[in-house]
Amino acid sequence: MRALSIFCLLLLVYNEILAQEYFVFRAKKIQATPDLVYQPGELLIRGSKIIRVGKDIEKPKKFKLVNWQDHEIYPGLISPGSSLGLAEINAIRPTRDEREVGTHTPEIEAWTAVNPDSQLIPVARANGITHSLIVPMGGTVSGISGLISLSGWGIEEMAVKQKVALHLWWPGQGLSIHANNKSGKSIDEQVKDRNKTVYELDEFFNQAEAYIQSKANTPQNKTDFNPSWEAMTPIISGEMPIIIHADEKRQIISALNWAEKRKYNIVISGGRDAWKIAERIASNSVPVIFRHVFTAPTQANLPFDTHFRAPGILAKAGVELSIGLRLGAWSAANQRNLPYHVAHAIPLGLSRKHALAAITLNPAKIMGLSHRLGTLGKGKEATFIACTGDIFDLRSSVKHMRIAGKEVDLSSRHTHLFEKYQKRPKR
């Protein structure tokens, strides 16, 4: 036992020494930021941090060279919302845990339910996704999302930021004429119901503010503990943003008005019709996570490519744009396609600079981690990928990945099955 303990200690020391080695990665192209490229380029890292990046950087006396002369290096891609680890097989209910019971559950923290052994995590990772925001669903106030790294031993190690934002699903603001209205309610009754839902939402936040104010004015241990209101504390104080899920134009306008009145820090998620009021959103400095690149237009008079063009309209208006897939169990299996959702908007008005920012820097900003993730620069986390070509080109493959300086295995269920059937018996 003593010999084994000494061996383990020596192994830890050896691994620590290795972690402090200098590595220089040389590539034909390094996309350091959305608008800064080095061709060719070199990246110097030590441990989990980037020391230097440039075309021909100054190097230490001793370093290990990693020559990726035929590859392009990009910052790790960040999915701005998914059910990775919460859902496995969409058609099988016991494998899905992306929704909670209840209408107002701000105390729910989505990261705690993530299955770190999900087969879908390495599938997403294989195409360059290094991080994902895990979004709780269900009800009106569904809980708090957390950012996870798609590599790590157990969810505690994977959780990069356990509390990122509160998620609020904005009530529908549409009205139906009586003939097509399944509820049979008149326009006046529908308006009354619509106003009631917003009023109830306001009351929920009023009660949270009252609890926090009462707690501040009451001696310690004299206030009855309420987990829901406790969870609302960083939102009310402005330390944590609210991600409001809204698609229809009237929904988005209603949410903007509400947040402006209450002086809350918000992000619009979904944003199907956000392009229609892009200037208003930009003037309010509200970021948008656009999730409808492949959604068919909802109105018959709109062109088929409406949502291919929407990201370009938002970016040109000055909106801080992120792009993600629609939420739910289905999208967990399709996170690997994130770069291609963005790519469809590039020929139709979205600049390549804004396209890259939409899945790197801008999601990092929303999550309050742009000082660590989203770009490659001195002092940043050494999280990057190496591709055979442009990340937005379907023909390119991700060949290497480092998360916080550590090399990550890119094999997945898909690659295992490919290798298996490559060896099938010939007849």
Short mmCIF file of C-alpha atoms in Angstrom, two decimals:
data_model
loop_
_atom_site.label_atom_id
_atom_site.label_comp_id
_atom_site.label_asym_id
_atom_site.label_seq_id
_atom_site.Cartn_x
_atom_site.Cartn_y
_atom_site.Cartn_z
CA MET A 1 0.00 0.00 0.00
CA ARG A 2 2.83 2.39 0.87
CA ALA A 3 4.52 1.71 -2.49
CA LEU A 4 1.23 2.30 -4.31
CA SER A 5 0.72 5.61 -2.49
CA ILE A 6 4.23 6.77 -3.43
CA PHE A 7 3.62 5.76 -7.05
CA CYS A 8 0.34 7.72 -7.16
CA LEU A 9 2.06 10.77 -5.68
CA LEU A 10 4.86 10.58 -8.24
CA LEU A 11 2.29 10.23 -11.01
CA LEU A 12 0.51 13.36 -9.83
CA VAL A 13 3.79 15.28 -9.72
CA TYR A 14 4.68 14.04 -13.21
CA ASN A 15 1.29 15.11 -14.59
CA GLU A 16 1.70 18.52 -12.97
CA ILE A 17 5.11 18.93 -14.62
CA LEU A 18 3.63 17.96 -17.99
CA ALA A 19 0.83 20.48 -17.50
CA GLN A 20 3.41 23.23 -17.07
CA GLU A 21 5.20 22.42 -20.33
CA TYR A 22 5.08 24.96 -23.12
CA PHE A 23 3.31 23.88 -26.32
CA VAL A 24 3.50 25.70 -29.62
CA PHE A 25 0.74 24.91 -32.13
CA ARG A 26 1.60 25.83 -35.69
CA ALA A 27 -1.19 25.97 -38.30
CA LYS A 28 -1.80 27.32 -41.78
CA LYS A 29 -4.42 29.64 -40.27
CA ILE A 30 -5.40 30.78 -36.77
CA GLN A 31 -8.74 32.58 -36.40
CA ALA A 32 -7.91 34.34 -33.14
CA THR A 33 -11.07 36.51 -33.04
CA PRO A 34 -13.98 36.96 -35.45
CA ASP A 35 -12.00 39.62 -37.34
CA LEU A 36 -8.36 38.76 -36.55
CA VAL A 37 -6.62 36.04 -38.57
CA TYR A 38 -3.01 34.90 -38.70
CA GLN A 39 -1.93 33.06 -41.88
CA PRO A 40 0.13 31.09 -41.04
CA GLY A 41 -0.08 31.33 -37.28
CA GLU A 42 1.40 30.08 -34.02
CA LEU A 43 -0.23 29.60 -30.63
CA LEU A 44 1.77 29.23 -27.41
CA ILE A 45 0.06 27.68 -24.39
CA ARG A 46 1.12 26.56 -20.96
CA GLY A 47 -1.22 24.49 -18.83
CA SER A 48 -4.74 25.78 -19.38
CA LYS A 49 -3.79 29.28 -20.55
CA ILE A 50 -2.78 30.94 -23.81
CA ILE A 51 0.54 32.74 -23.48
CA ARG A 52 0.89 34.21 -26.94
CA VAL A 53 -0.71 34.06 -30.40
CA GLY A 54 0.51 35.54 -33.67
CA LYS A 55 2.10 34.91 -37.03
CA ASP A 56 5.65 34.22 -35.82
CA ILE A 57 5.63 34.46 -32.02
CA GLU A 58 8.47 34.68 -29.55
CA LYS A 59 9.04 31.24 -28.04
CA PRO A 60 10.59 30.00 -24.79
CA LYS A 61 13.85 28.05 -24.84
CA LYS A 62 12.09 24.74 -24.27
CA PHE A 63 8.77 23.89 -25.84
CA LYS A 64 6.98 21.06 -27.59
CA LEU A 65 5.98 21.80 -31.19
CA VAL A 66 2.63 20.53 -32.49
CA ASN A 67 2.65 20.98 -36.24
CA TRP A 68 -0.82 21.32 -37.74
CA GLN A 69 0.45 22.86 -40.98
CA ASP A 70 -2.56 21.63 -42.99
CA HIS A 71 -5.17 22.69 -40.44
CA GLU A 72 -7.04 25.82 -39.36
CA ILE A 73 -7.41 26.70 -35.68
CA TYR A 74 -10.61 28.27 -34.28
CA PRO A 75 -11.86 29.08 -30.77
CA GLY A 76 -14.05 26.30 -29.36
CA LEU A 77 -17.66 26.64 -30.51
CA ILE A 78 -20.30 27.50 -27.90
CA SER A 79 -23.89 26.36 -28.24
CA PRO A 80 -26.13 29.09 -26.75
CA GLY A 81 -28.69 26.58 -25.52
CA SER A 82 -29.47 22.87 -25.71
CA SER A 83 -30.77 19.84 -23.81
CA LEU A 84 -27.47 17.96 -24.06
CA GLY A 85 -27.27 15.51 -21.18
CA LEU A 86 -30.94 16.05 -20.34
CA ALA A 87 -32.39 14.11 -23.27
CA GLU A 88 -31.09 11.05 -25.06
CA ILE A 89 -33.74 9.54 -27.36
CA ASN A 90 -36.57 11.90 -28.27
CA ALA A 91 -39.11 9.11 -28.82
CA ILE A 92 -38.46 7.39 -25.48
CA ARG A 93 -39.87 9.42 -22.57
CA PRO A 94 -37.76 7.81 -19.77
CA THR A 95 -34.59 9.11 -21.47
CA ARG A 96 -35.79 12.71 -21.37
CA ASP A 97 -35.43 15.07 -18.40
CA GLU A 98 -35.47 18.48 -20.08
CA ARG A 99 -38.78 19.67 -18.58
CA GLU A 100 -39.82 20.31 -14.98
CA VAL A 101 -43.27 20.12 -13.41
CA GLY A 102 -44.73 23.46 -12.32
CA THR A 103 -45.22 26.89 -13.86
CA HIS A 104 -42.81 29.00 -11.75
CA THR A 105 -39.67 27.14 -10.64
CA PRO A 106 -36.75 29.61 -10.55
CA GLU A 107 -34.90 27.43 -8.02
CA ILE A 108 -34.32 24.67 -10.61
CA GLU A 109 -30.69 24.49 -11.81
CA ALA A 110 -30.45 22.63 -15.10
CA TRP A 111 -26.81 21.55 -14.80
CA THR A 112 -27.59 19.27 -11.85
CA ALA A 113 -29.68 16.96 -14.06
CA VAL A 114 -27.08 16.52 -16.83
CA ASN A 115 -25.98 12.96 -17.54
CA PRO A 116 -22.22 13.27 -18.16
CA ASP A 117 -22.23 9.87 -19.91
CA SER A 118 -24.75 10.91 -22.56
CA GLN A 119 -23.82 9.52 -25.98
CA LEU A 120 -24.91 12.80 -27.56
CA ILE A 121 -22.21 14.87 -25.83
CA PRO A 122 -19.25 13.30 -27.73
CA VAL A 123 -21.31 13.45 -30.95
CA ALA A 124 -21.67 17.24 -30.59
CA ARG A 125 -18.04 17.55 -29.48
CA ALA A 126 -16.83 15.77 -32.64
CA ASN A 127 -17.88 18.74 -34.76
CA GLY A 128 -16.17 21.42 -32.68
CA ILE A 129 -18.70 22.18 -29.92
CA THR A 130 -16.69 22.62 -26.72
CA HIS A 131 -19.35 24.20 -24.49
CA SER A 132 -23.13 24.35 -24.26
CA LEU A 133 -25.65 26.29 -22.22
CA ILE A 134 -28.03 23.76 -20.65
CA VAL A 135 -31.55 25.19 -20.68
CA PRO A 136 -34.42 24.12 -18.38
CA MET A 137 -37.85 23.91 -19.98
CA GLY A 138 -41.46 23.67 -18.84
CA GLY A 139 -43.82 26.25 -17.35
CA THR A 140 -43.43 30.03 -17.50
CA VAL A 141 -40.38 30.52 -15.28
CA SER A 142 -38.52 27.27 -15.90
CA GLY A 143 -35.34 27.71 -13.88
CA ILE A 144 -31.70 28.65 -14.25
CA SER A 145 -29.39 27.50 -17.04
CA GLY A 146 -25.76 26.51 -16.60
CA LEU A 147 -22.80 26.38 -18.95
CA ILE A 148 -21.02 23.05 -19.25
CA SER A 149 -17.81 21.97 -20.93
CA LEU A 150 -18.37 18.93 -23.16
CA SER A 151 -15.47 17.13 -21.53
CA GLY A 152 -14.80 16.19 -17.93
CA TRP A 153 -15.03 13.50 -15.28
CA GLY A 154 -18.50 13.95 -13.84
CA ILE A 155 -20.85 16.90 -14.05
CA GLU A 156 -19.16 18.82 -11.22
CA GLU A 157 -16.00 19.00 -13.31
CA MET A 158 -17.93 19.76 -16.50
CA ALA A 159 -19.91 22.64 -15.02
CA VAL A 160 -18.06 25.82 -16.02
CA LYS A 161 -20.69 28.23 -14.68
CA GLN A 162 -23.55 26.70 -12.73
CA LYS A 163 -25.82 29.75 -12.82
CA VAL A 164 -25.92 31.72 -16.06
CA ALA A 165 -29.46 33.06 -16.55
CA LEU A 166 -33.09 32.69 -15.49
CA HIS A 167 -35.36 31.39 -18.27
CA LEU A 168 -38.76 32.96 -18.86
CA TRP A 169 -41.18 31.76 -21.55
CA TRP A 170 -43.14 34.84 -22.54
CA PRO A 171 -46.92 34.44 -22.79
CA GLY A 172 -48.37 34.41 -26.31
CA GLN A 173 -49.71 37.75 -27.50
CA GLY A 174 -51.60 36.58 -30.57
CA LEU A 175 -55.35 36.91 -31.12
CA SER A 176 -57.60 34.60 -33.15
CA ILE A 177 -60.79 35.53 -34.94
CA HIS A 178 -63.84 33.72 -33.57
CA ALA A 179 -64.21 31.36 -36.53
CA ASN A 180 -60.73 29.88 -36.10
CA ASN A 181 -60.50 30.15 -32.34
CA LYS A 182 -60.70 26.69 -30.73
CA SER A 183 -61.48 28.16 -27.30
CA GLY A 184 -64.50 29.96 -28.67
CA LYS A 185 -63.52 33.17 -26.87
CA SER A 186 -64.21 36.60 -28.32
CA ILE A 187 -61.44 39.08 -29.14
CA ASP A 188 -62.18 41.03 -25.94
CA GLU A 189 -61.98 37.88 -23.84
CA GLN A 190 -58.67 36.91 -25.47
CA VAL A 191 -57.24 40.37 -24.80
CA LYS A 192 -58.35 40.05 -21.17
CA ASP A 193 -56.65 36.62 -20.87
CA ARG A 194 -53.49 37.93 -22.50
CA ASN A 195 -53.28 40.89 -20.13
CA LYS A 196 -53.95 38.57 -17.19
CA THR A 197 -50.95 36.35 -17.99
CA VAL A 198 -48.61 39.35 -18.09
CA TYR A 199 -50.16 40.70 -14.87
CA GLU A 200 -49.57 37.36 -13.11
CA LEU A 201 -45.97 37.38 -14.31
CA ASP A 202 -45.56 40.90 -12.96
CA GLU A 203 -47.01 39.82 -9.63
CA PHE A 204 -44.53 36.95 -9.41
CA PHE A 205 -41.60 39.35 -9.81
CA ASN A 206 -43.23 41.87 -7.43
CA GLN A 207 -43.44 39.18 -4.73
CA ALA A 208 -39.81 38.24 -5.32
CA GLU A 209 -38.74 41.88 -4.94
CA ALA A 210 -40.85 42.23 -1.79
CA TYR A 211 -39.26 39.11 -0.25
CA ILE A 212 -35.74 40.35 -1.00
CA GLN A 213 -36.54 43.80 0.40
CA SER A 214 -38.10 42.28 3.51
CA LYS A 215 -35.08 40.05 4.03
CA ALA A 216 -32.75 43.04 3.76
CA ASN A 217 -34.75 44.93 6.41
CA THR A 218 -35.27 41.99 8.78
CA PRO A 219 -32.73 40.70 11.34
CA GLN A 220 -30.87 37.58 10.27
CA ASN A 221 -32.72 34.25 10.66
CA LYS A 222 -36.04 36.04 11.18
CA THR A 223 -37.34 35.67 7.60
CA ASP A 224 -38.97 32.42 6.51
CA PHE A 225 -36.73 30.80 3.91
CA ASN A 226 -38.27 30.52 0.43
CA PRO A 227 -36.12 28.73 -2.18
CA SER A 228 -37.97 30.27 -5.14
CA TRP A 229 -37.47 33.85 -3.94
CA GLU A 230 -33.89 33.12 -2.86
CA ALA A 231 -33.14 31.98 -6.41
CA MET A 232 -34.54 35.28 -7.71
CA THR A 233 -32.07 37.40 -5.71
CA PRO A 234 -29.33 37.72 -8.40
CA ILE A 235 -31.97 38.44 -11.06
CA ILE A 236 -33.64 41.21 -9.09
CA SER A 237 -30.25 42.74 -8.23
CA GLY A 238 -29.20 42.68 -11.90
CA GLU A 239 -26.29 40.28 -11.38
CA MET A 240 -27.89 37.63 -13.60
CA PRO A 241 -29.74 38.18 -16.90
CA ILE A 242 -33.17 36.87 -17.85
CA ILE A 243 -33.33 34.93 -21.10
CA ILE A 244 -36.83 35.53 -22.43
CA HIS A 245 -38.08 33.01 -24.96
CA ALA A 246 -40.26 34.84 -27.47
CA ASP A 247 -40.76 34.34 -31.21
CA GLU A 248 -43.70 36.38 -32.45
CA LYS A 249 -43.28 40.12 -33.01
CA ARG A 250 -45.92 41.15 -30.45
CA GLN A 251 -44.37 38.80 -27.89
CA ILE A 252 -40.94 40.36 -28.35
CA ILE A 253 -42.29 43.92 -28.14
CA SER A 254 -44.26 43.07 -24.99
CA ALA A 255 -41.14 41.51 -23.40
CA LEU A 256 -39.00 44.54 -24.34
CA ASN A 257 -41.54 46.93 -22.83
CA TRP A 258 -41.75 44.85 -19.64
CA ALA A 259 -37.97 44.65 -19.20
CA GLU A 260 -37.56 48.37 -19.91
CA LYS A 261 -40.19 49.24 -17.30
CA ARG A 262 -38.63 46.99 -14.67
CA LYS A 263 -35.04 47.79 -15.67
CA TYR A 264 -34.08 44.13 -16.08
CA ASN A 265 -31.13 42.82 -18.05
CA ILE A 266 -32.61 40.51 -20.71
CA VAL A 267 -31.70 38.40 -23.73
CA ILE A 268 -34.26 37.39 -26.38
CA SER A 269 -34.13 33.69 -27.25
CA GLY A 270 -35.89 32.20 -30.26
CA GLY A 271 -36.46 35.57 -31.90
CA ARG A 272 -38.22 34.28 -35.02
CA ASP A 273 -39.68 37.71 -35.85
CA ALA A 274 -36.87 39.73 -34.27
CA TRP A 275 -35.66 40.86 -37.72
CA LYS A 276 -38.91 42.85 -38.09
CA ILE A 277 -37.95 45.12 -35.17
CA ALA A 278 -34.16 44.84 -35.37
CA GLU A 279 -33.59 48.58 -34.83
CA ARG A 280 -35.74 48.64 -31.69
CA ILE A 281 -33.87 45.65 -30.25
CA ALA A 282 -30.48 47.18 -31.09
CA SER A 283 -31.44 50.53 -29.51
CA ASN A 284 -32.29 48.68 -26.27
CA SER A 285 -28.91 46.85 -26.40
CA VAL A 286 -30.69 43.50 -26.04
CA PRO A 287 -28.77 40.45 -27.36
CA VAL A 288 -30.67 37.92 -29.47
CA ILE A 289 -30.18 34.15 -29.68
CA PHE A 290 -31.74 33.38 -33.06
CA ARG A 291 -33.02 29.78 -33.29
CA HIS A 292 -34.95 29.72 -36.56
CA VAL A 293 -32.51 29.54 -39.47
CA PHE A 294 -34.27 26.39 -40.73
CA THR A 295 -37.80 27.35 -39.68
CA ALA A 296 -40.22 27.82 -42.57
CA PRO A 297 -41.81 31.31 -42.74
CA THR A 298 -45.07 31.45 -40.82
CA GLN A 299 -46.77 33.76 -43.32
CA ALA A 300 -47.59 32.69 -46.86
CA ASN A 301 -46.52 36.04 -48.33
CA LEU A 302 -42.96 35.83 -46.96
CA PRO A 303 -40.09 34.55 -49.17
CA PHE A 304 -38.83 31.01 -48.50
CA ASP A 305 -35.41 32.35 -47.44
CA THR A 306 -36.78 34.79 -44.84
CA HIS A 307 -35.06 33.11 -41.91
CA PHE A 308 -31.82 32.58 -43.84
CA ARG A 309 -31.71 36.39 -44.22
CA ALA A 310 -32.87 37.25 -40.68
CA PRO A 311 -29.44 36.88 -38.96
CA GLY A 312 -27.85 39.29 -41.46
CA ILE A 313 -30.61 41.86 -40.86
CA LEU A 314 -30.15 41.63 -37.09
CA ALA A 315 -26.35 41.87 -37.26
CA LYS A 316 -26.41 44.85 -39.64
CA ALA A 317 -28.80 46.66 -37.29
CA GLY A 318 -26.22 46.31 -34.50
CA VAL A 319 -27.85 43.50 -32.51
CA GLU A 320 -25.42 41.30 -30.56
CA LEU A 321 -26.32 38.06 -32.31
CA SER A 322 -25.89 34.45 -31.28
CA ILE A 323 -27.26 31.53 -33.29
CA GLY A 324 -28.51 28.24 -31.91
CA LEU A 325 -30.85 25.37 -32.69
CA ARG A 326 -34.45 25.24 -31.53
CA LEU A 327 -34.72 23.88 -28.00
CA GLY A 328 -35.95 20.47 -26.91
CA ALA A 329 -34.98 16.82 -27.02
CA TRP A 330 -34.76 16.75 -30.83
CA SER A 331 -32.05 19.40 -30.94
CA ALA A 332 -29.85 17.57 -28.42
CA ALA A 333 -29.09 14.98 -31.10
CA ASN A 334 -28.42 17.66 -33.70
CA GLN A 335 -26.08 20.06 -31.90
CA ARG A 336 -23.27 18.84 -34.16
CA ASN A 337 -24.97 20.76 -36.99
CA LEU A 338 -24.62 24.15 -35.27
CA PRO A 339 -21.92 25.47 -37.68
CA TYR A 340 -24.10 24.61 -40.68
CA HIS A 341 -27.11 26.49 -39.31
CA VAL A 342 -24.89 29.56 -39.16
CA ALA A 343 -23.37 28.85 -42.58
CA HIS A 344 -26.76 29.06 -44.31
CA ALA A 345 -27.04 32.73 -43.34
CA ILE A 346 -23.62 33.75 -44.72
CA PRO A 347 -24.50 33.89 -48.45
CA LEU A 348 -27.67 35.83 -47.60
CA GLY A 349 -26.33 38.85 -45.74
CA LEU A 350 -24.57 37.65 -42.58
CA SER A 351 -20.88 38.57 -42.68
CA ARG A 352 -18.39 35.83 -41.86
CA LYS A 353 -17.16 37.93 -38.93
CA HIS A 354 -20.64 38.09 -37.40
CA ALA A 355 -21.24 34.41 -38.23
CA LEU A 356 -18.18 33.31 -36.27
CA ALA A 357 -19.01 35.65 -33.38
CA ALA A 358 -22.50 34.11 -33.24
CA ILE A 359 -21.12 30.76 -32.01
CA THR A 360 -18.00 31.91 -30.16
CA LEU A 361 -17.62 35.41 -28.73
CA ASN A 362 -21.27 36.52 -28.43
CA PRO A 363 -22.48 33.45 -26.50
CA ALA A 364 -19.47 33.90 -24.21
CA LYS A 365 -20.57 37.52 -23.61
CA ILE A 366 -24.13 36.48 -22.75
CA MET A 367 -22.76 34.03 -20.20
CA GLY A 368 -20.35 36.54 -18.68
CA LEU A 369 -17.31 34.51 -19.74
CA SER A 370 -15.85 36.50 -22.63
CA HIS A 371 -12.73 37.05 -20.51
CA ARG A 372 -12.10 33.29 -20.72
CA LEU A 373 -13.82 31.92 -23.81
CA GLY A 374 -14.86 32.92 -27.32
CA THR A 375 -11.52 34.18 -28.69
CA LEU A 376 -7.85 33.20 -28.66
CA GLY A 377 -5.61 35.72 -26.94
CA LYS A 378 -3.10 36.21 -24.15
CA GLY A 379 -4.47 35.06 -20.81
CA LYS A 380 -7.53 33.37 -22.33
CA GLU A 381 -8.38 29.73 -21.73
CA ALA A 382 -6.62 27.39 -24.15
CA THR A 383 -9.83 26.05 -25.70
CA PHE A 384 -9.64 25.61 -29.45
CA ILE A 385 -10.23 23.23 -32.36
CA ALA A 386 -8.24 22.35 -35.49
CA CYS A 387 -10.13 21.73 -38.75
CA THR A 388 -9.13 20.54 -42.21
CA GLY A 389 -10.70 23.68 -43.70
CA ASP A 390 -13.20 26.45 -43.04
CA ILE A 391 -15.41 25.63 -40.05
CA PHE A 392 -18.49 26.64 -42.07
CA ASP A 393 -17.64 24.32 -44.96
CA LEU A 394 -19.56 21.04 -44.83
CA ARG A 395 -16.52 19.29 -46.34
CA SER A 396 -14.27 20.25 -43.41
CA SER A 397 -13.65 17.93 -40.48
CA VAL A 398 -12.62 18.72 -36.93
CA LYS A 399 -9.45 16.72 -36.27
CA HIS A 400 -8.22 18.02 -32.91
CA MET A 401 -9.68 19.70 -29.83
CA ARG A 402 -8.21 21.16 -26.66
CA ILE A 403 -10.38 22.26 -23.75
CA ALA A 404 -8.55 24.25 -21.06
CA GLY A 405 -5.28 23.00 -22.54
CA LYS A 406 -6.17 19.31 -22.36
CA GLU A 407 -6.41 17.18 -25.48
CA VAL A 408 -9.94 15.82 -25.97
CA ASP A 409 -10.92 12.53 -27.58
CA LEU A 410 -13.10 13.14 -30.65
CA SER A 411 -14.39 9.61 -31.01
CA SER A 412 -18.13 9.07 -30.59
CA ARG A 413 -20.86 6.53 -31.16
CA HIS A 414 -20.87 7.63 -34.79
CA THR A 415 -17.14 7.00 -35.31
CA HIS A 416 -17.32 3.69 -33.44
CA LEU A 417 -20.12 2.46 -35.68
CA PHE A 418 -18.29 3.70 -38.77
CA GLU A 419 -15.19 1.76 -37.78
CA LYS A 420 -17.26 -1.32 -36.96
CA TYR A 421 -19.00 -1.45 -40.33
CA GLN A 422 -15.82 -0.66 -42.21
CA LYS A 423 -14.63 -4.06 -40.97
CA ARG A 424 -17.78 -5.99 -41.85
CA PRO A 425 -17.18 -9.31 -43.59
CA LYS A 426 -17.00 -9.17 -47.38
CA ARG A 427 -19.09 -11.59 -49.45
#
